[in-house]
Amino acid sequence: QTSGACGASRSAARQGGAVLLRHLGKLENLSVFEKGKQDYASEVDQQAENEIIKELRRAYPEVAILAEESGAMGGRGLQTFVIDPLDGTSNYLRGLPHFCVSIALVENGEPTDAVIFDPLRNEIFSASKGAGATLNNKKIRVADRKDLAGAMLVTGFPPRERLRLAP
């Protein structure tokens, strides 16, 4: 069983995902800007973020928020929702079907709850500290591998971290 924060995050992620889907067929009409080298954002990022924040505020009006586009927003206590409304913006803007909405709850500097929503597949991954992880509310687990033989490894290189990858 995941926490109430995951329930609110799931609802918020779905709201943000709906915004992403609405604009997917109109990518050529989007206003896109470069935040940094190979680091883009669009009006869709902000619109999705606004919907996510509105939904989270409905359930948790006092919790702080740290959002990719809007930055830090006040709150009381030691809990913060961390939001990436369009995780995979470069893919989204190119029409590649690999992007999601990412939301986490951090308490006292430690992540306790997380939700990842893939709106194209209508798949929602969630996890709460000590409660395991789920996909569409069904428990998931990792394989019992002792080494990398037969494992699948996938990675990405975020634009802001490219300098750290130089040899």
Tab-separated table of C-alpha atoms in Angstrom:
chain	number	residue	atom	x	y	z
A	1	GLN	CA	0.000	0.000	0.000
A	2	THR	CA	1.448	3.372	-1.003
A	3	SER	CA	0.939	6.561	0.957
A	4	GLY	CA	-1.628	9.308	0.486
A	5	ALA	CA	1.107	11.388	-1.106
A	6	CYS	CA	1.352	8.814	-3.902
A	7	GLY	CA	-2.411	9.000	-4.412
A	8	ALA	CA	-2.308	12.782	-4.762
A	9	SER	CA	0.795	12.529	-6.958
A	10	ARG	CA	-0.878	9.952	-9.212
A	11	SER	CA	-3.846	12.253	-9.725
A	12	ALA	CA	-1.571	15.252	-10.346
A	13	ALA	CA	0.612	13.266	-12.767
A	14	ARG	CA	-2.473	12.234	-14.744
A	15	GLN	CA	-3.545	15.892	-14.974
A	16	GLY	CA	-0.107	16.875	-16.257
A	17	GLY	CA	-0.050	13.923	-18.649
A	18	ALA	CA	-3.388	15.003	-20.119
A	19	VAL	CA	-1.821	18.362	-21.032
A	20	LEU	CA	1.106	16.586	-22.721
A	21	LEU	CA	-1.224	14.390	-24.762
A	22	ARG	CA	-3.398	17.329	-25.859
A	23	HIS	CA	-0.391	19.071	-27.405
A	24	LEU	CA	1.375	16.027	-28.840
A	25	GLY	CA	-0.251	16.356	-32.258
A	26	LYS	CA	0.567	20.064	-32.473
A	27	LEU	CA	4.309	20.058	-31.822
A	28	GLU	CA	5.081	22.332	-34.779
A	29	ASN	CA	2.956	25.081	-33.194
A	30	LEU	CA	4.695	25.046	-29.816
A	31	SER	CA	6.774	27.899	-28.524
A	32	VAL	CA	10.129	26.290	-27.619
A	33	PHE	CA	13.044	27.969	-25.851
A	34	GLU	CA	16.552	26.830	-24.981
A	35	LYS	CA	17.308	26.977	-21.246
A	36	GLY	CA	20.890	25.923	-21.836
A	37	LYS	CA	22.934	24.017	-24.369
A	38	GLN	CA	20.751	21.136	-25.597
A	39	ASP	CA	18.307	21.825	-22.730
A	40	TYR	CA	14.871	22.840	-23.984
A	41	ALA	CA	11.485	23.721	-22.580
A	42	SER	CA	8.186	24.662	-24.146
A	43	GLU	CA	4.892	26.202	-23.165
A	44	VAL	CA	3.639	22.638	-22.626
A	45	ASP	CA	6.143	22.116	-19.776
A	46	GLN	CA	4.701	25.153	-17.985
A	47	GLN	CA	1.055	24.267	-18.664
A	48	ALA	CA	1.536	20.706	-17.416
A	49	GLU	CA	3.399	21.986	-14.368
A	50	ASN	CA	0.563	24.411	-13.562
A	51	GLU	CA	-1.984	21.570	-13.640
A	52	ILE	CA	0.205	19.358	-11.454
A	53	ILE	CA	0.743	22.114	-8.895
A	54	LYS	CA	-2.967	22.936	-8.799
A	55	GLU	CA	-3.826	19.286	-8.102
A	56	LEU	CA	-1.116	18.872	-5.433
A	57	ARG	CA	-2.161	22.117	-3.730
A	58	ARG	CA	-5.744	20.830	-3.571
A	59	ALA	CA	-4.590	17.838	-1.492
A	60	TYR	CA	-1.612	19.428	0.308
A	61	PRO	CA	-2.020	23.221	0.477
A	62	GLU	CA	0.833	23.697	2.973
A	63	VAL	CA	3.569	21.566	1.376
A	64	ALA	CA	6.501	23.250	-0.370
A	65	ILE	CA	7.009	22.663	-4.086
A	66	LEU	CA	10.175	22.580	-6.157
A	67	ALA	CA	9.216	22.533	-9.824
A	68	GLU	CA	11.501	22.454	-12.845
A	69	GLU	CA	9.953	25.456	-14.588
A	70	SER	CA	8.597	27.522	-11.665
A	71	GLY	CA	11.321	26.875	-9.114
A	72	ALA	CA	10.770	26.771	-5.354
A	73	MET	CA	7.437	27.759	-3.849
A	74	GLY	CA	6.889	28.239	-0.155
A	75	GLY	CA	5.326	25.873	2.237
A	76	ARG	CA	5.515	24.900	5.851
A	77	GLY	CA	7.302	21.984	7.378
A	78	LEU	CA	9.980	19.741	6.001
A	79	GLN	CA	8.096	18.182	3.082
A	80	THR	CA	8.608	19.208	-0.554
A	81	PHE	CA	7.038	17.928	-3.747
A	82	VAL	CA	9.649	17.843	-6.526
A	83	ILE	CA	8.133	18.031	-10.018
A	84	ASP	CA	9.402	17.465	-13.532
A	85	PRO	CA	6.240	18.030	-15.598
A	86	LEU	CA	7.787	16.743	-18.830
A	87	ASP	CA	10.669	14.423	-18.128
A	88	GLY	CA	12.127	13.816	-21.588
A	89	THR	CA	11.367	17.171	-23.194
A	90	SER	CA	13.829	16.597	-26.050
A	91	ASN	CA	12.110	13.325	-26.928
A	92	TYR	CA	8.658	14.918	-26.665
A	93	LEU	CA	9.587	17.841	-28.917
A	94	ARG	CA	10.931	15.411	-31.544
A	95	GLY	CA	7.832	13.218	-31.402
A	96	LEU	CA	9.706	10.313	-29.789
A	97	PRO	CA	7.373	8.273	-27.565
A	98	HIS	CA	9.650	8.202	-24.508
A	99	PHE	CA	8.698	10.868	-21.955
A	100	CYS	CA	6.810	11.011	-18.687
A	101	VAL	CA	5.650	13.099	-15.747
A	102	SER	CA	7.825	12.701	-12.623
A	103	ILE	CA	6.787	13.687	-9.099
A	104	ALA	CA	8.489	12.887	-5.786
A	105	LEU	CA	7.854	13.788	-2.176
A	106	VAL	CA	10.974	14.589	-0.163
A	107	GLU	CA	10.841	14.665	3.644
A	108	ASN	CA	13.767	16.032	5.626
A	109	GLY	CA	15.915	15.823	2.490
A	110	GLU	CA	15.084	12.159	1.797
A	111	PRO	CA	12.759	10.944	-0.989
A	112	THR	CA	9.851	8.981	0.499
A	113	ASP	CA	7.295	8.708	-2.308
A	114	ALA	CA	7.533	8.857	-6.088
A	115	VAL	CA	5.278	8.633	-9.119
A	116	ILE	CA	6.253	8.308	-12.787
A	117	PHE	CA	3.412	8.530	-15.323
A	118	ASP	CA	3.767	7.523	-18.966
A	119	PRO	CA	0.694	9.102	-20.569
A	120	LEU	CA	1.166	7.339	-23.930
A	121	ARG	CA	0.935	3.897	-22.342
A	122	ASN	CA	-1.289	4.976	-19.456
A	123	GLU	CA	1.230	3.384	-17.103
A	124	ILE	CA	1.813	4.776	-13.653
A	125	PHE	CA	4.725	3.607	-11.551
A	126	SER	CA	4.707	4.518	-7.863
A	127	ALA	CA	6.746	3.714	-4.800
A	128	SER	CA	6.761	4.599	-1.127
A	129	LYS	CA	9.642	4.067	1.234
A	130	GLY	CA	9.248	0.682	2.914
A	131	ALA	CA	6.232	-0.285	0.793
A	132	GLY	CA	7.843	-1.344	-2.475
A	133	ALA	CA	6.870	-0.283	-5.964
A	134	THR	CA	3.821	-0.753	-8.163
A	135	LEU	CA	2.876	-0.489	-11.818
A	136	ASN	CA	-0.783	0.439	-12.238
A	137	ASN	CA	-1.338	-0.539	-8.571
A	138	LYS	CA	0.151	-4.030	-9.015
A	139	LYS	CA	3.292	-4.924	-7.067
A	140	ILE	CA	6.509	-5.066	-9.096
A	141	ARG	CA	9.910	-6.416	-8.132
A	142	VAL	CA	13.412	-6.746	-9.506
A	143	ALA	CA	15.019	-9.941	-10.776
A	144	ASP	CA	17.334	-11.856	-8.479
A	145	ARG	CA	20.477	-11.411	-10.616
A	146	LYS	CA	23.928	-11.666	-9.081
A	147	ASP	CA	25.783	-10.094	-12.030
A	148	LEU	CA	25.119	-8.185	-15.262
A	149	ALA	CA	24.894	-11.276	-17.487
A	150	GLY	CA	21.474	-11.219	-19.133
A	151	ALA	CA	20.575	-7.838	-17.633
A	152	MET	CA	19.335	-4.874	-19.648
A	153	LEU	CA	20.976	-1.521	-18.984
A	154	VAL	CA	19.485	1.753	-20.188
A	155	THR	CA	20.744	5.262	-19.593
A	156	GLY	CA	20.381	8.826	-20.730
A	157	PHE	CA	22.693	11.786	-20.520
A	158	PRO	CA	20.963	14.890	-19.154
A	159	PRO	CA	22.043	18.132	-20.872
A	160	ARG	CA	23.123	19.850	-17.656
A	161	GLU	CA	25.441	16.974	-16.736
A	162	ARG	CA	27.280	16.588	-20.071
A	163	LEU	CA	30.404	18.394	-18.829
A	164	ARG	CA	30.856	15.791	-16.098
A	165	LEU	CA	30.937	13.073	-18.777
A	166	ALA	CA	33.980	14.488	-20.603
A	167	PRO	CA	37.049	12.166	-20.508
